[in-house]
Coordinates of N, CA and C in Angstrom, one line a residue:
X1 N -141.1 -140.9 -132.9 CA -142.3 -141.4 -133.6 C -143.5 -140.5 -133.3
X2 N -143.9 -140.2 -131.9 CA -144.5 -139.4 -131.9 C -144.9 -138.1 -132.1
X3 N -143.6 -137.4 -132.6 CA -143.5 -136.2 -133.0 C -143.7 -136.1 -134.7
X4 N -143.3 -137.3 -135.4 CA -143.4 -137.5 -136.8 C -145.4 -137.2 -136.6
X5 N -146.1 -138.1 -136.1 CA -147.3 -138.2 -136.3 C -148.0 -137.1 -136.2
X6 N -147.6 -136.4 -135.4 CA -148.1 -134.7 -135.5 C -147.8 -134.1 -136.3
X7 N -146.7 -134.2 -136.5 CA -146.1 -133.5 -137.8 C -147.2 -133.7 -139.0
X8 N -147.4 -135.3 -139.4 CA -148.4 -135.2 -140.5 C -150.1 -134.9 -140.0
X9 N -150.3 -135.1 -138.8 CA -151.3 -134.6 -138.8 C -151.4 -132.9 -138.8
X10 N -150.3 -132.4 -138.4 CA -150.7 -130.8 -138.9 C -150.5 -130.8 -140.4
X11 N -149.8 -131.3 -141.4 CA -149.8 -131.1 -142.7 C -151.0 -131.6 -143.5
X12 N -151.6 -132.6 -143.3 CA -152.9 -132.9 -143.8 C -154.1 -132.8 -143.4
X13 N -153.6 -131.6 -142.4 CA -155.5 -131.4 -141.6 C -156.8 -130.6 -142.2
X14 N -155.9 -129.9 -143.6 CA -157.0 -129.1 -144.3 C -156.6 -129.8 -145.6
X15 N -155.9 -130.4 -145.7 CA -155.6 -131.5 -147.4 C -156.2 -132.6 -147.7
X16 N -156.6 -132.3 -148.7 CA -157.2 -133.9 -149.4 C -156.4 -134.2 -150.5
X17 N -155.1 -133.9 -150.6 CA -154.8 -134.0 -151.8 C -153.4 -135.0 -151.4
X18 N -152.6 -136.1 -151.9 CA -151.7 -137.0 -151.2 C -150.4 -135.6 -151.5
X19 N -149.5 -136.2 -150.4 CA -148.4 -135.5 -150.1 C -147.3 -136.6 -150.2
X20 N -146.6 -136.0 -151.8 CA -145.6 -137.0 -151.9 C -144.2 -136.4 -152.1
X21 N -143.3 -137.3 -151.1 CA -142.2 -136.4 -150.9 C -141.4 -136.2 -152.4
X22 N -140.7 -135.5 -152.8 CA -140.2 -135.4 -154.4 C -139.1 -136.3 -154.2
X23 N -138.2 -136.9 -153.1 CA -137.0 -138.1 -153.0 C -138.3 -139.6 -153.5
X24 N -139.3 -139.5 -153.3 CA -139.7 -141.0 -153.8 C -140.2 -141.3 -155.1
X25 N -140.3 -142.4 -155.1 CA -140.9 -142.9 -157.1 C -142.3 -143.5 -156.8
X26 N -143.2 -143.3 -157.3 CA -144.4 -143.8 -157.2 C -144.8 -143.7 -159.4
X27 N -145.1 -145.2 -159.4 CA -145.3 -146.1 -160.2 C -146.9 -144.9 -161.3
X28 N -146.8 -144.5 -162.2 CA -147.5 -143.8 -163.1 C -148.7 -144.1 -163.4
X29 N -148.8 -145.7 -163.0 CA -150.0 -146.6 -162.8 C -150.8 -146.7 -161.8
X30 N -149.9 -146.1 -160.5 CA -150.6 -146.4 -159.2 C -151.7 -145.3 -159.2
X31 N -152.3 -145.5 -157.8 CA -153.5 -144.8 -158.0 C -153.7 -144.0 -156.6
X32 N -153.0 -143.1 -155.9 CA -153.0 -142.4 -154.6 C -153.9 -141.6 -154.2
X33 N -154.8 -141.3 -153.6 CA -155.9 -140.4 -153.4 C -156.2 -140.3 -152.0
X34 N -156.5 -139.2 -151.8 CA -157.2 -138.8 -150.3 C -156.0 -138.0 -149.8
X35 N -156.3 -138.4 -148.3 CA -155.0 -137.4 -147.3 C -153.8 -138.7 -147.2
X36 N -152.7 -138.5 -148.3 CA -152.0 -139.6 -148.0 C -150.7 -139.0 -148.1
X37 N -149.7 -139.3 -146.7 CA -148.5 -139.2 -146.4 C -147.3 -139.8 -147.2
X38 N -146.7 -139.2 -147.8 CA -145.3 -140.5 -148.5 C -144.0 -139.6 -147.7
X39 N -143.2 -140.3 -147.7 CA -142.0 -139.7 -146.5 C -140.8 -140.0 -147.9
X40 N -139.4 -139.8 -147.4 CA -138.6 -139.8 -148.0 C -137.9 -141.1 -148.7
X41 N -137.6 -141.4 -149.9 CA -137.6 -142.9 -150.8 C -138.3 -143.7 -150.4
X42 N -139.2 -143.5 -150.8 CA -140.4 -144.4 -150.9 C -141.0 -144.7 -152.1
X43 N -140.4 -146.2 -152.5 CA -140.9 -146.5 -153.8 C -142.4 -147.1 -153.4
X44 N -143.4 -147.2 -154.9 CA -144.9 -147.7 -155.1 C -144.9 -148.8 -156.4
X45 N -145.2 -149.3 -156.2 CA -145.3 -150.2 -157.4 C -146.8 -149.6 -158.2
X46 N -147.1 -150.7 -159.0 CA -148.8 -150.7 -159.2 C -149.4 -150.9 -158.7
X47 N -149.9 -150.0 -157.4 CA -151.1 -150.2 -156.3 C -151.9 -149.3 -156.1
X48 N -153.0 -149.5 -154.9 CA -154.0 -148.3 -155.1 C -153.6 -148.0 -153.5
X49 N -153.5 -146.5 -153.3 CA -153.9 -146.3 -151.7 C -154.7 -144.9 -151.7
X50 N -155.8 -145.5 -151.0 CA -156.4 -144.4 -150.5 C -156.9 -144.2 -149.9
X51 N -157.5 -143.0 -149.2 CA -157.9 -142.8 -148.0 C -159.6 -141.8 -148.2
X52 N -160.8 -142.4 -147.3 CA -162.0 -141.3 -147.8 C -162.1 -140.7 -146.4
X53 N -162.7 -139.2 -146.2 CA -163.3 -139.0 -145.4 C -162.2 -137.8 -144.5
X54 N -161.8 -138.3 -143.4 CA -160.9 -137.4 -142.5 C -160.0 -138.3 -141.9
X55 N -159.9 -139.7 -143.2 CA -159.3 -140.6 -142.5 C -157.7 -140.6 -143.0
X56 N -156.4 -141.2 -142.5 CA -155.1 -140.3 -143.0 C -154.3 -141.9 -143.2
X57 N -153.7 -142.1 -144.4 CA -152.4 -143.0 -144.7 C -151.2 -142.2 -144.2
X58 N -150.1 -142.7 -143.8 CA -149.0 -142.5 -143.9 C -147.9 -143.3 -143.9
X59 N -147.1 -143.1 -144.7 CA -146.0 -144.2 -145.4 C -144.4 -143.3 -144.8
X60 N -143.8 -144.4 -144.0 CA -142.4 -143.8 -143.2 C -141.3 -143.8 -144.7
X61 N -140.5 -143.2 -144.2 CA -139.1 -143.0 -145.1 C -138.6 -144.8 -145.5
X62 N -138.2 -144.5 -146.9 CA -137.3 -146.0 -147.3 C -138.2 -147.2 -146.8
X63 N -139.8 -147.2 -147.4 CA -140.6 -148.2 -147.3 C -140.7 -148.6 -149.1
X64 N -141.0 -149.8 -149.1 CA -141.5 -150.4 -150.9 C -142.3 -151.2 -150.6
X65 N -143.4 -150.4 -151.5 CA -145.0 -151.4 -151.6 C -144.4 -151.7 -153.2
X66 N -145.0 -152.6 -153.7 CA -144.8 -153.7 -154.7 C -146.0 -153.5 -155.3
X67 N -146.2 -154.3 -156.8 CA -147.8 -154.3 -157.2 C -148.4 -155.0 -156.7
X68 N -149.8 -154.8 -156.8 CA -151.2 -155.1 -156.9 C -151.6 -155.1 -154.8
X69 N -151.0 -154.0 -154.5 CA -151.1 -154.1 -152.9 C -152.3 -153.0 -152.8
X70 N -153.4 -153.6 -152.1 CA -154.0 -152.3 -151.7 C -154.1 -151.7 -150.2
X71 N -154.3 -150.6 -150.2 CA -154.3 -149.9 -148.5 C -155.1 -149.0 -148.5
X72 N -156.6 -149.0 -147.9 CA -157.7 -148.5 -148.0 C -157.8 -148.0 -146.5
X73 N -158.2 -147.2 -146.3 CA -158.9 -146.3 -144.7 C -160.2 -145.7 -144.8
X74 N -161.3 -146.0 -145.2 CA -162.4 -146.1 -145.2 C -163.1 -145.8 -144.3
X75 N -164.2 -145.6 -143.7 CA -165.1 -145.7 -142.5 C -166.0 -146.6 -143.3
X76 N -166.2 -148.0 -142.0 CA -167.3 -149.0 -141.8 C -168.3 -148.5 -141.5
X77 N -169.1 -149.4 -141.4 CA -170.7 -149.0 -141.1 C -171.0 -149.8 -139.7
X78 N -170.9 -149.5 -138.5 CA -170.9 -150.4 -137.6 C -171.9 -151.5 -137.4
X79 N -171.9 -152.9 -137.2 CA -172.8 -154.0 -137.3 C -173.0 -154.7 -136.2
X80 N -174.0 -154.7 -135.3 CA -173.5 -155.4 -133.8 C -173.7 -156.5 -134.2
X81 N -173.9 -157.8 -135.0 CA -174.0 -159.0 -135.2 C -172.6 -160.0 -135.5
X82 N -171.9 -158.5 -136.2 CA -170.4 -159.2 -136.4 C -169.4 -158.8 -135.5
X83 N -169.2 -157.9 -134.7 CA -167.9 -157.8 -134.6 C -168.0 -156.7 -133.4
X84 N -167.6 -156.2 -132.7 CA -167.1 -154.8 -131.7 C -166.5 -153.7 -132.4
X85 N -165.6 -154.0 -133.9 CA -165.2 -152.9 -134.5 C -166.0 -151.5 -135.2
X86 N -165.8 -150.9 -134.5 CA -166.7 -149.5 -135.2 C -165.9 -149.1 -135.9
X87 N -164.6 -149.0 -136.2 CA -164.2 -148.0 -137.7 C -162.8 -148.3 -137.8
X88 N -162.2 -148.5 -139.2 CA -161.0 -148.6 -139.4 C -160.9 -146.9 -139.9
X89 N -159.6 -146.7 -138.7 CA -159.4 -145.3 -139.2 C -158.2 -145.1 -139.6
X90 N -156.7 -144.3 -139.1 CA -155.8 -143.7 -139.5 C -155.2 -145.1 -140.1
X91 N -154.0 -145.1 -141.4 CA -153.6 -146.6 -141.4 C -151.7 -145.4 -141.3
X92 N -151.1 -146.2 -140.1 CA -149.3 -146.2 -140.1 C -148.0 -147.3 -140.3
X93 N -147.8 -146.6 -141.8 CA -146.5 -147.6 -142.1 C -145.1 -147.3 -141.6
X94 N -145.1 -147.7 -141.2 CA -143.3 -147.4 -140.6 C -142.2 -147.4 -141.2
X95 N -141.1 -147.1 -141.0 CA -139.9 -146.5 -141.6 C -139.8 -147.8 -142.1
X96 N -138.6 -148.4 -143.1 CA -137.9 -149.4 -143.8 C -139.0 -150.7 -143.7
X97 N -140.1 -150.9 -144.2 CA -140.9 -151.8 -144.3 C -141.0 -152.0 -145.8
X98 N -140.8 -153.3 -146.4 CA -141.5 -153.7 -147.6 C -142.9 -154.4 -147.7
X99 N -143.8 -153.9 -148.7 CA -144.6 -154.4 -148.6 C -145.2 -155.4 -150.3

């Protein structure tokens, strides 16, 4: 697992563009943008994933997201009134997960 993770972090360190493996189907409707990882048969339904910033998605081999799912990696704006969280950063999906 740890060797996968470097792996996409050297592949998307200068990319902003999603990296989709050519074994998966992603849906004509969906909407992928930023630095986003897709691994080997990985189906998408109609969903949006994206990533802004220097922040990284990555989707393991033989996962299925379904419609209307979103997965966003954004940077917050920190708030000390709500919470300790300063930033939602990298998001990791794992091998054979449906979503």
């Amino acid at each position: 697992m740890q060797r996968w993770n470097s792996k996409v972090r050297v592949l998307l360190q200068n990319e902003t563009k999603p990296q989709i493996s050519k074994f998966s189907k992603v849906n004509p409707k969906a909407e992928v943008t930023g630095k986003v990882f897709i691994g080997d048969n990985v189906s998408i339904g109609k969903s949006k994933i994206y990533s802004e910033n220097e922040n990284i998605i990555s989707i393991g081999e033989n996962t299925q997201i379904k419609d209307s799912v979103i997965i966003s990696a954004r940077d917050y704006k920190y708030d000390p009134n709500l919470s300790k969280i300063k930033k939602l950063k990298d998001i990791y999906i794992g091998c054979k997960v449906f979503i």
